[in-house]
């Protein structure tokens, strides 16, 4: 039902009829959207004004920020602009803002905070070694707090407690440098001529369940194995035999640099005395640093991968034959990347041809 017109409305209609406005053509209806204010422009203008006049950049807030970031921005800028304007621009409900900053915490939140204090005390008393299951048991036993295991786990996750590793830490011992063991080579693995720098090392090979030891001497110029020896014991005799074979095979060169690690087999008095008798300067790698003798390490790596690890040996003679065949193949047939994919023998032949 339509409501009757009031006295004011009837007077307004009579005035319109007397003024002759009925003869004026009617205006065309305009769309409703054009009559409404442009919210996007007004929002953009307010946002730009806030950027110019306030420290909204310093508040770490942007249009796509999370709710907590926008709430923090409103709280920081509350003294520069009205809270109502800030909430409208950042699309935050005022009730949410006031509830977030000015309301009292819930009862469950207060209880959780008290339980967190107990959990922290238990965690420290037991040297950071208890998990959620044991902490729940201690809470029930010592403090009379009965809560679920999941709740203890969630509270511990929010506390960012320091984790305790269950693995034993590796002990790094301080290695003292020996002033008598000097590294003259300094990883300069490319000498200009043969019989100027030799390197040596030994490795372990299992024969019928017993370890045997292979020692090699390599000329760095061509990467050729010029001397080797096998023995059941890794002592000074093993390294002496390998050096004497190499020294005789290369016609007893003079002014030679011999590089090895600081093992007892190379630092023994008998071995160093033999090197001095041959006018050979001895060089040593740093302790615990195999990269200083990388050429020997690389040779043993390839030898074990290509030959040793593919076989099982029943006697020392079988191992000796296998080493003999591989070293001959290594020197004469196997291309070496470090010397331009030539074999060690080819490198020395090319050097001799240049001298001629």
Short mmCIF file of C-alpha atoms in Angstrom, two decimals:
data_model
loop_
_atom_site.label_atom_id
_atom_site.label_comp_id
_atom_site.label_asym_id
_atom_site.label_seq_id
_atom_site.Cartn_x
_atom_site.Cartn_y
_atom_site.Cartn_z
CA UNK A 1 0.00 0.00 0.00
CA UNK A 2 1.22 3.52 -0.88
CA UNK A 3 1.60 6.00 1.93
CA UNK A 4 -0.39 9.28 1.64
CA UNK A 5 1.58 12.39 0.68
CA UNK A 6 2.51 14.77 3.43
CA UNK A 7 1.51 18.43 3.48
CA UNK A 8 5.03 19.55 2.44
CA UNK A 9 5.02 17.30 -0.62
CA UNK A 10 1.58 18.62 -1.76
CA UNK A 11 2.78 22.21 -1.49
CA UNK A 12 5.90 21.39 -3.55
CA UNK A 13 3.75 19.81 -6.31
CA UNK A 14 1.45 22.87 -6.47
CA UNK A 15 4.46 25.22 -6.86
CA UNK A 16 5.79 23.15 -9.75
CA UNK A 17 2.44 23.22 -11.55
CA UNK A 18 2.16 27.03 -11.21
CA UNK A 19 5.75 27.70 -12.41
CA UNK A 20 5.11 26.10 -15.82
CA UNK A 21 7.98 23.65 -15.62
CA UNK A 22 5.82 21.01 -17.26
CA UNK A 23 6.59 22.56 -20.68
CA UNK A 24 10.35 21.96 -20.27
CA UNK A 25 11.48 18.78 -22.06
CA UNK A 26 12.44 15.96 -19.77
CA UNK A 27 16.10 15.08 -19.36
CA UNK A 28 17.29 11.70 -20.58
CA UNK A 29 18.02 9.27 -17.80
CA UNK A 30 21.73 8.84 -17.07
CA UNK A 31 23.31 5.52 -16.08
CA UNK A 32 23.57 4.92 -12.40
CA UNK A 33 27.34 4.25 -12.61
CA UNK A 34 28.02 7.75 -13.91
CA UNK A 35 26.25 9.27 -10.91
CA UNK A 36 28.36 7.31 -8.41
CA UNK A 37 31.77 8.68 -7.32
CA UNK A 38 34.85 7.20 -8.96
CA UNK A 39 36.21 5.04 -6.18
CA UNK A 40 39.38 3.99 -8.03
CA UNK A 41 40.49 7.59 -8.59
CA UNK A 42 39.70 8.65 -5.07
CA UNK A 43 41.53 5.58 -3.70
CA UNK A 44 44.56 6.32 -5.87
CA UNK A 45 44.62 9.98 -4.82
CA UNK A 46 44.41 9.12 -1.14
CA UNK A 47 47.14 6.51 -1.53
CA UNK A 48 49.44 8.99 -3.31
CA UNK A 49 48.78 11.62 -0.66
CA UNK A 50 49.66 9.15 2.04
CA UNK A 51 52.89 8.32 0.23
CA UNK A 52 53.87 11.98 -0.10
CA UNK A 53 52.89 13.23 3.32
CA UNK A 54 53.64 10.20 5.52
CA UNK A 55 56.27 7.60 6.14
CA UNK A 56 54.23 4.77 4.62
CA UNK A 57 57.32 3.49 2.82
CA UNK A 58 59.09 3.13 6.13
CA UNK A 59 56.19 1.10 7.47
CA UNK A 60 57.08 -1.80 5.11
CA UNK A 61 53.58 -1.91 3.67
CA UNK A 62 52.23 -2.09 0.11
CA UNK A 63 48.92 -2.73 -1.58
CA UNK A 64 49.43 -6.50 -1.62
CA UNK A 65 50.73 -6.80 1.94
CA UNK A 66 49.39 -9.33 4.40
CA UNK A 67 46.82 -8.41 7.03
CA UNK A 68 49.39 -8.24 9.82
CA UNK A 69 51.62 -5.93 7.76
CA UNK A 70 48.69 -3.61 7.02
CA UNK A 71 47.69 -3.57 10.68
CA UNK A 72 51.24 -2.66 11.65
CA UNK A 73 51.24 0.13 9.06
CA UNK A 74 48.02 1.57 10.45
CA UNK A 75 49.45 1.44 13.97
CA UNK A 76 52.67 3.23 12.92
CA UNK A 77 50.85 5.98 11.02
CA UNK A 78 48.00 6.51 13.49
CA UNK A 79 49.48 9.83 14.73
CA UNK A 80 49.87 11.28 11.20
CA UNK A 81 46.45 10.39 9.76
CA UNK A 82 43.10 9.37 11.00
CA UNK A 83 42.70 5.70 11.74
CA UNK A 84 39.50 5.72 9.73
CA UNK A 85 41.33 6.95 6.61
CA UNK A 86 44.19 4.51 7.03
CA UNK A 87 41.84 1.59 7.46
CA UNK A 88 39.89 2.60 4.37
CA UNK A 89 42.98 3.00 2.21
CA UNK A 90 44.66 -0.20 3.37
CA UNK A 91 41.36 -2.13 3.34
CA UNK A 92 41.38 -3.06 7.00
CA UNK A 93 38.30 -3.20 9.17
CA UNK A 94 38.50 -0.81 12.09
CA UNK A 95 37.08 -3.44 14.38
CA UNK A 96 39.91 -5.76 13.37
CA UNK A 97 42.47 -3.04 14.05
CA UNK A 98 41.13 -2.18 17.52
CA UNK A 99 40.71 -5.83 18.43
CA UNK A 100 44.27 -6.58 17.33
CA UNK A 101 45.97 -3.84 19.34
CA UNK A 102 43.66 -2.84 22.16
CA UNK A 103 41.67 -5.89 23.21
CA UNK A 104 42.65 -8.16 26.09
CA UNK A 105 44.19 -11.52 25.11
CA UNK A 106 41.94 -14.53 25.19
CA UNK A 107 42.01 -16.93 28.11
CA UNK A 108 43.45 -19.72 25.95
CA UNK A 109 46.26 -17.41 24.82
CA UNK A 110 47.19 -16.66 28.43
CA UNK A 111 47.21 -20.35 29.27
CA UNK A 112 49.44 -21.11 26.29
CA UNK A 113 51.86 -18.42 27.38
CA UNK A 114 52.16 -19.95 30.86
CA UNK A 115 52.67 -23.42 29.36
CA UNK A 116 55.40 -22.04 27.08
CA UNK A 117 57.29 -20.82 30.13
CA UNK A 118 57.13 -24.28 31.68
CA UNK A 119 58.21 -25.91 28.41
CA UNK A 120 61.20 -23.56 28.15
CA UNK A 121 62.22 -24.31 31.73
CA UNK A 122 62.00 -28.07 31.14
CA UNK A 123 63.90 -27.79 27.84
CA UNK A 124 66.77 -25.94 29.53
CA UNK A 125 66.86 -28.19 32.59
CA UNK A 126 67.37 -31.27 30.41
CA UNK A 127 70.09 -29.68 28.23
CA UNK A 128 67.96 -29.29 25.09
CA UNK A 129 67.58 -33.06 24.79
CA UNK A 130 63.85 -33.68 25.33
CA UNK A 131 61.22 -33.83 22.62
CA UNK A 132 57.50 -33.15 22.72
CA UNK A 133 56.64 -36.63 24.03
CA UNK A 134 58.96 -36.45 27.05
CA UNK A 135 58.10 -32.79 27.78
CA UNK A 136 54.40 -33.68 27.91
CA UNK A 137 55.22 -36.39 30.46
CA UNK A 138 57.29 -33.98 32.60
CA UNK A 139 54.51 -31.35 32.47
CA UNK A 140 52.04 -33.88 33.79
CA UNK A 141 54.40 -35.25 36.44
CA UNK A 142 56.01 -32.07 37.81
CA UNK A 143 53.45 -29.34 37.11
CA UNK A 144 50.15 -31.24 36.98
CA UNK A 145 49.35 -29.94 33.48
CA UNK A 146 47.51 -32.47 31.33
CA UNK A 147 47.47 -31.47 27.66
CA UNK A 148 47.66 -33.37 24.40
CA UNK A 149 50.87 -34.24 22.61
CA UNK A 150 49.81 -32.23 19.57
CA UNK A 151 49.37 -29.08 21.63
CA UNK A 152 52.85 -29.45 23.13
CA UNK A 153 54.27 -29.94 19.63
CA UNK A 154 52.49 -26.83 18.28
CA UNK A 155 53.64 -24.67 21.20
CA UNK A 156 57.24 -25.84 20.78
CA UNK A 157 57.15 -24.96 17.08
CA UNK A 158 56.12 -21.39 17.90
CA UNK A 159 58.95 -20.99 20.42
CA UNK A 160 61.88 -21.48 17.97
CA UNK A 161 63.82 -23.55 20.48
CA UNK A 162 67.49 -24.27 19.65
CA UNK A 163 67.85 -27.75 18.19
CA UNK A 164 70.38 -30.19 19.57
CA UNK A 165 72.17 -32.42 17.06
CA UNK A 166 72.13 -36.15 17.78
CA UNK A 167 75.30 -36.79 15.76
CA UNK A 168 78.72 -36.70 17.31
CA UNK A 169 80.63 -33.63 16.10
CA UNK A 170 83.79 -34.22 14.12
CA UNK A 171 86.95 -33.24 15.93
CA UNK A 172 89.29 -31.12 13.86
CA UNK A 173 92.76 -31.40 15.25
CA UNK A 174 95.30 -28.67 14.81
CA UNK A 175 98.02 -29.86 12.46
CA UNK A 176 101.47 -28.57 13.30
CA UNK A 177 103.66 -27.76 10.34
CA UNK A 178 107.13 -29.25 10.25
CA UNK A 179 109.72 -26.64 9.34
CA UNK A 180 111.98 -29.32 7.85
CA UNK A 181 109.25 -30.54 5.44
CA UNK A 182 109.07 -27.73 2.89
CA UNK A 183 106.77 -27.71 -0.13
CA UNK A 184 108.98 -26.66 -3.03
CA UNK A 185 106.57 -27.87 -5.73
CA UNK A 186 103.57 -25.68 -4.74
CA UNK A 187 101.24 -27.53 -7.17
CA UNK A 188 103.31 -26.61 -10.25
CA UNK A 189 102.53 -29.83 -12.07
CA UNK A 190 103.80 -28.86 -15.55
CA UNK A 191 107.61 -28.78 -15.66
CA UNK A 192 109.34 -27.78 -18.90
CA UNK A 193 111.59 -30.85 -19.25
CA UNK A 194 111.66 -34.51 -18.19
CA UNK A 195 113.65 -35.73 -15.18
CA UNK A 196 113.22 -32.43 -13.37
CA UNK A 197 110.27 -33.20 -11.03
CA UNK A 198 109.24 -36.62 -9.79
CA UNK A 199 106.29 -37.38 -7.52
CA UNK A 200 105.63 -40.50 -5.49
CA UNK A 201 102.97 -42.13 -3.33
CA UNK A 202 101.69 -45.60 -2.38
CA UNK A 203 98.29 -47.25 -2.04
CA UNK A 204 96.66 -50.30 -0.45
CA UNK A 205 95.53 -53.33 -2.47
CA UNK A 206 93.86 -56.37 -0.92
CA UNK A 207 95.31 -59.78 -1.84
CA UNK A 208 93.46 -62.83 -0.49
CA UNK A 209 92.11 -60.76 2.42
CA UNK A 210 95.51 -59.22 3.28
CA UNK A 211 96.61 -55.72 2.34
CA UNK A 212 99.64 -55.29 0.10
CA UNK A 213 101.19 -51.98 -0.87
CA UNK A 214 102.07 -50.49 -4.27
CA UNK A 215 104.46 -47.53 -4.50
CA UNK A 216 104.96 -45.61 -7.77
CA UNK A 217 107.25 -42.82 -8.98
CA UNK A 218 105.88 -40.57 -11.76
CA UNK A 219 107.68 -38.04 -13.96
CA UNK A 220 105.46 -34.95 -14.00
CA UNK A 221 106.59 -33.82 -17.46
CA UNK A 222 105.03 -36.77 -19.28
CA UNK A 223 102.99 -38.35 -16.44
CA UNK A 224 104.95 -41.56 -17.03
CA UNK A 225 105.33 -44.18 -14.30
CA UNK A 226 109.10 -44.63 -14.23
CA UNK A 227 109.43 -46.83 -11.13
CA UNK A 228 107.20 -48.98 -8.92
CA UNK A 229 107.47 -51.64 -6.23
CA UNK A 230 105.20 -54.07 -4.36
CA UNK A 231 105.54 -55.27 -0.77
CA UNK A 232 103.61 -56.76 2.14
CA UNK A 233 104.85 -53.97 4.41
CA UNK A 234 104.69 -50.22 3.99
CA UNK A 235 108.09 -49.17 5.25
CA UNK A 236 111.14 -47.31 3.98
CA UNK A 237 112.23 -50.32 1.89
CA UNK A 238 109.07 -49.99 -0.22
CA UNK A 239 109.77 -46.37 -1.18
CA UNK A 240 113.52 -46.94 -1.55
CA UNK A 241 113.00 -49.74 -4.08
CA UNK A 242 110.63 -47.64 -6.17
CA UNK A 243 113.02 -44.65 -6.19
CA UNK A 244 116.11 -46.73 -7.00
CA UNK A 245 114.31 -48.42 -9.93
CA UNK A 246 113.25 -45.03 -11.29
CA UNK A 247 116.70 -43.53 -10.74
CA UNK A 248 118.40 -46.37 -12.62
CA UNK A 249 115.80 -46.44 -15.41
CA UNK A 250 116.30 -42.70 -16.12
CA UNK A 251 120.13 -42.90 -16.23
CA UNK A 252 120.71 -41.29 -12.82
CA UNK A 253 119.66 -37.67 -13.51
CA UNK A 254 121.07 -34.79 -11.49
CA UNK A 255 119.37 -31.71 -10.00
CA UNK A 256 116.09 -33.50 -9.37
CA UNK A 257 113.07 -32.46 -7.27
CA UNK A 258 111.32 -35.36 -5.53
CA UNK A 259 107.85 -34.62 -4.11
CA UNK A 260 105.79 -36.82 -1.75
CA UNK A 261 103.64 -36.65 1.36
CA UNK A 262 104.97 -36.48 4.91
CA UNK A 263 104.58 -40.19 5.64
CA UNK A 264 107.16 -41.99 7.71
CA UNK A 265 108.24 -43.93 4.61
CA UNK A 266 109.46 -40.70 2.98
CA UNK A 267 110.72 -38.86 6.06
CA UNK A 268 112.85 -41.77 7.27
CA UNK A 269 116.57 -41.07 7.68
CA UNK A 270 117.59 -43.85 5.24
CA UNK A 271 115.37 -42.50 2.47
CA UNK A 272 116.47 -38.88 2.90
CA UNK A 273 120.11 -39.98 2.97
CA UNK A 274 119.62 -41.83 -0.33
CA UNK A 275 118.10 -38.72 -1.93
CA UNK A 276 120.99 -36.54 -0.77
CA UNK A 277 123.46 -39.01 -2.27
CA UNK A 278 121.69 -38.58 -5.63
CA UNK A 279 121.72 -34.74 -5.46
CA UNK A 280 117.93 -34.73 -5.12
CA UNK A 281 115.94 -32.03 -3.36
CA UNK A 282 112.99 -33.36 -1.39
CA UNK A 283 109.60 -31.61 -1.33
CA UNK A 284 106.63 -32.46 0.88
CA UNK A 285 102.87 -31.93 0.71
CA UNK A 286 101.04 -30.28 3.55
CA UNK A 287 99.65 -32.64 6.17
CA UNK A 288 96.14 -33.81 5.43
CA UNK A 289 96.09 -32.02 2.05
CA UNK A 290 96.20 -34.53 -0.86
CA UNK A 291 95.81 -31.83 -3.54
CA UNK A 292 99.52 -31.07 -3.34
CA UNK A 293 100.16 -34.55 -4.76
CA UNK A 294 97.14 -34.70 -7.04
CA UNK A 295 98.92 -36.44 -9.95
CA UNK A 296 99.66 -39.57 -7.93
CA UNK A 297 96.19 -39.56 -6.44
CA UNK A 298 94.72 -39.34 -9.95
CA UNK A 299 96.86 -42.25 -11.18
CA UNK A 300 95.73 -44.54 -8.35
CA UNK A 301 92.12 -43.50 -8.91
CA UNK A 302 92.21 -44.50 -12.59
CA UNK A 303 94.20 -47.67 -11.91
CA UNK A 304 91.73 -48.94 -9.32
CA UNK A 305 88.71 -48.03 -11.43
CA UNK A 306 90.04 -49.53 -14.68
CA UNK A 307 91.90 -52.57 -13.34
CA UNK A 308 92.28 -53.31 -9.63
CA UNK A 309 88.64 -53.09 -8.52
CA UNK A 310 87.51 -55.35 -11.37
CA UNK A 311 89.58 -58.31 -10.18
CA UNK A 312 90.31 -60.34 -7.07
CA UNK A 313 93.84 -61.52 -6.37
CA UNK A 314 94.86 -64.77 -4.69
CA UNK A 315 98.60 -64.20 -4.54
CA UNK A 316 101.20 -61.48 -4.77
CA UNK A 317 102.36 -62.79 -8.16
CA UNK A 318 98.90 -62.23 -9.65
CA UNK A 319 98.90 -58.68 -8.34
CA UNK A 320 102.41 -58.06 -9.65
CA UNK A 321 101.44 -59.28 -13.14
CA UNK A 322 98.29 -57.11 -13.13
CA UNK A 323 100.26 -54.00 -12.09
CA UNK A 324 102.93 -54.70 -14.72
CA UNK A 325 100.36 -55.00 -17.53
CA UNK A 326 98.43 -51.90 -16.49
CA UNK A 327 101.50 -49.68 -16.05
CA UNK A 328 102.85 -50.72 -19.47
CA UNK A 329 99.47 -49.99 -21.03
CA UNK A 330 99.27 -46.69 -19.15
CA UNK A 331 102.68 -45.56 -20.43
CA UNK A 332 102.43 -46.72 -24.02
CA UNK A 333 98.76 -46.93 -25.09
CA UNK A 334 96.46 -44.97 -22.78
CA UNK A 335 95.97 -41.30 -23.83
CA UNK A 336 96.35 -38.76 -21.05
CA UNK A 337 94.27 -35.60 -21.03
CA UNK A 338 96.82 -33.54 -19.08
CA UNK A 339 99.39 -33.95 -21.90
CA UNK A 340 97.08 -33.26 -24.83
CA UNK A 341 95.61 -36.79 -25.13
CA UNK A 342 99.02 -38.23 -25.96
CA UNK A 343 100.52 -41.22 -24.22
CA UNK A 344 103.44 -40.55 -21.82
CA UNK A 345 105.86 -42.27 -24.19
CA UNK A 346 104.70 -40.12 -27.12
CA UNK A 347 105.22 -36.95 -25.08
CA UNK A 348 108.83 -37.87 -24.35
CA UNK A 349 109.46 -38.83 -27.98
CA UNK A 350 108.14 -35.46 -29.17
CA UNK A 351 110.41 -33.70 -26.68
CA UNK A 352 113.46 -35.57 -27.92
CA UNK A 353 112.56 -34.73 -31.55
CA UNK A 354 112.45 -31.03 -30.68
CA UNK A 355 115.91 -31.20 -29.16
CA UNK A 356 117.28 -32.73 -32.32
#
